[in-house]
Tab-separated table of C-alpha atoms in Angstrom:
chain	number	residue	atom	x	y	z
A	17	GLN	CA	57.910	166.472	280.442
A	18	VAL	CA	55.084	166.787	282.964
A	19	GLN	CA	51.725	166.825	281.217
A	20	LEU	CA	48.047	166.428	282.139
A	21	VAL	CA	45.490	165.502	279.488
A	22	GLU	CA	41.716	165.611	280.055
A	23	SER	CA	39.084	163.674	278.162
A	24	GLY	CA	35.463	162.603	278.498
A	25	GLY	CA	33.606	165.849	277.990
A	26	GLY	CA	30.567	166.102	275.781
A	27	LEU	CA	26.903	167.005	275.564
A	28	VAL	CA	24.357	165.520	277.936
A	29	GLN	CA	20.770	166.225	278.927
A	30	ALA	CA	19.897	167.545	282.362
A	31	GLY	CA	19.881	164.677	284.833
A	32	GLY	CA	22.450	162.725	282.863
A	33	SER	CA	26.064	161.828	283.599
A	34	LEU	CA	29.570	162.388	282.319
A	35	ARG	CA	32.837	160.787	283.379
A	36	LEU	CA	35.954	162.905	282.947
A	37	SER	CA	39.476	161.509	282.909
A	38	CYS	CA	42.813	163.187	283.555
A	39	ALA	CA	45.884	161.211	282.525
A	40	ALA	CA	49.286	162.209	283.882
A	41	SER	CA	52.394	161.679	281.777
A	42	GLY	CA	54.425	160.575	284.796
A	43	ASN	CA	53.829	159.057	288.198
A	44	ILE	CA	50.618	160.543	289.530
A	45	PHE	CA	52.049	160.680	293.050
A	46	MET	CA	54.243	163.603	292.077
A	47	PHE	CA	51.037	165.682	292.317
A	48	ASN	CA	49.499	166.281	295.725
A	49	PRO	CA	46.738	167.175	295.638
A	50	MET	CA	45.098	166.724	292.289
A	51	ALA	CA	41.888	168.555	291.523
A	52	TRP	CA	39.242	169.450	289.007
A	53	TYR	CA	38.319	173.059	288.271
A	54	ARG	CA	35.730	174.477	285.923
A	55	GLN	CA	35.150	177.768	284.168
A	56	ALA	CA	31.861	178.866	282.645
A	57	PRO	CA	31.714	181.634	280.022
A	58	GLY	CA	32.297	185.020	281.646
A	59	LYS	CA	33.006	183.427	285.034
A	60	GLN	CA	36.107	182.767	287.099
A	61	ARG	CA	37.725	179.373	287.339
A	62	ASP	CA	36.411	177.576	290.439
A	63	LEU	CA	37.473	174.480	292.334
A	64	VAL	CA	35.098	171.548	291.843
A	65	ALA	CA	36.800	168.675	293.667
A	66	GLY	CA	40.201	167.682	295.008
A	67	ILE	CA	41.924	164.517	296.189
A	68	THR	CA	45.162	164.004	298.122
A	69	ASN	CA	47.535	161.060	297.902
A	70	ASN	CA	46.123	159.627	301.133
A	71	GLY	CA	42.604	159.694	299.684
A	72	THR	CA	41.166	162.771	301.372
A	73	LYS	CA	38.547	164.412	299.159
A	74	ASN	CA	36.811	167.747	299.119
A	75	TYR	CA	34.017	169.137	296.969
A	76	ALA	CA	32.441	172.444	296.173
A	77	ASP	CA	29.062	172.812	297.857
A	78	SER	CA	27.360	173.077	294.478
A	79	VAL	CA	28.400	169.539	293.480
A	80	LYS	CA	28.332	167.631	296.777
A	81	GLY	CA	26.291	164.470	296.473
A	82	ARG	CA	26.419	164.564	292.676
A	83	PHE	CA	30.120	164.449	291.732
A	84	THR	CA	32.784	161.963	292.800
A	85	ILE	CA	36.535	162.333	292.372
A	86	SER	CA	38.650	159.182	292.308
A	87	ARG	CA	42.101	157.963	291.331
A	88	ASP	CA	43.565	154.918	289.618
A	89	ASN	CA	47.222	154.879	290.590
A	90	ALA	CA	48.147	152.047	288.213
A	91	LYS	CA	46.860	154.108	285.287
A	92	ASN	CA	48.184	157.443	286.572
A	93	THR	CA	44.689	158.805	286.068
A	94	VAL	CA	42.218	160.887	288.065
A	95	TYR	CA	38.496	160.754	287.305
A	96	LEU	CA	35.513	162.963	287.923
A	97	GLN	CA	32.183	161.159	287.828
A	98	MET	CA	29.429	163.731	287.354
A	99	ASN	CA	25.855	162.603	287.970
A	100	ARG	CA	22.486	164.352	287.959
A	101	LEU	CA	23.950	167.122	285.869
A	102	LYS	CA	22.329	170.537	285.663
A	103	PRO	CA	22.588	173.228	282.978
A	104	LYS	CA	24.597	175.374	285.408
A	105	ASP	CA	27.276	172.669	285.372
A	106	THR	CA	28.080	173.644	281.784
A	107	ALA	CA	31.728	174.710	281.700
A	108	VAL	CA	35.204	173.875	280.534
A	109	TYR	CA	36.632	171.421	283.047
A	110	TYR	CA	40.348	171.549	283.835
A	111	CYS	CA	42.559	169.030	285.560
A	112	ASN	CA	45.027	170.488	288.050
A	113	GLY	CA	48.040	168.897	289.679
A	114	ARG	CA	50.070	170.592	292.399
A	115	ILE	CA	53.704	169.838	293.153
A	116	VAL	CA	55.256	171.014	296.409
A	117	ASN	CA	58.939	170.163	296.577
A	118	TRP	CA	61.072	169.660	299.655
A	119	GLY	CA	62.136	173.300	299.504
A	120	GLY	CA	58.507	174.398	299.879
A	121	ASN	CA	58.124	175.665	296.325
A	122	ILE	CA	54.655	175.278	294.799
A	123	ARG	CA	53.974	174.677	291.132
A	124	ASP	CA	50.580	174.011	289.513
A	125	TYR	CA	50.135	172.102	286.270
A	126	TRP	CA	47.018	172.337	284.121
A	127	GLY	CA	45.443	170.253	281.430
A	128	GLN	CA	44.091	171.745	278.229
A	129	GLY	CA	40.463	171.518	279.361
A	130	THR	CA	37.465	169.519	278.198
A	131	GLN	CA	34.024	170.964	277.481
A	132	GLY	CA	31.022	169.661	279.385
A	133	THR	CA	27.651	170.916	278.168
A	134	VAL	CA	24.322	170.167	279.863
A	135	SER	CA	21.131	170.938	277.966
A	136	SER	CA	17.840	171.795	279.658
């Protein structure tokens, strides 16, 4: 069964770093793209960063220059390196994988979420 599992959240002081991991149960190439979203209390879920199978990356303006998305194909894992964290980065972070089949059908898969908290 297709499954995404996040890990690596925690509590960090402002200016610190966290490294999030998203492990896929199957071949990671079935997802294209993969992405990280986040949702703060009372807020909508927003895209943070995405990566395609050919390595193209995109980032939300609020995290450009601070966050880096990467992929380890051998481990079927996507990472989000978060540096110079700010209190406003506090949120539940979700891994997302999109599957588009040859018929054009789109299906999104979500991890359970991992909490990242940044203290001031």
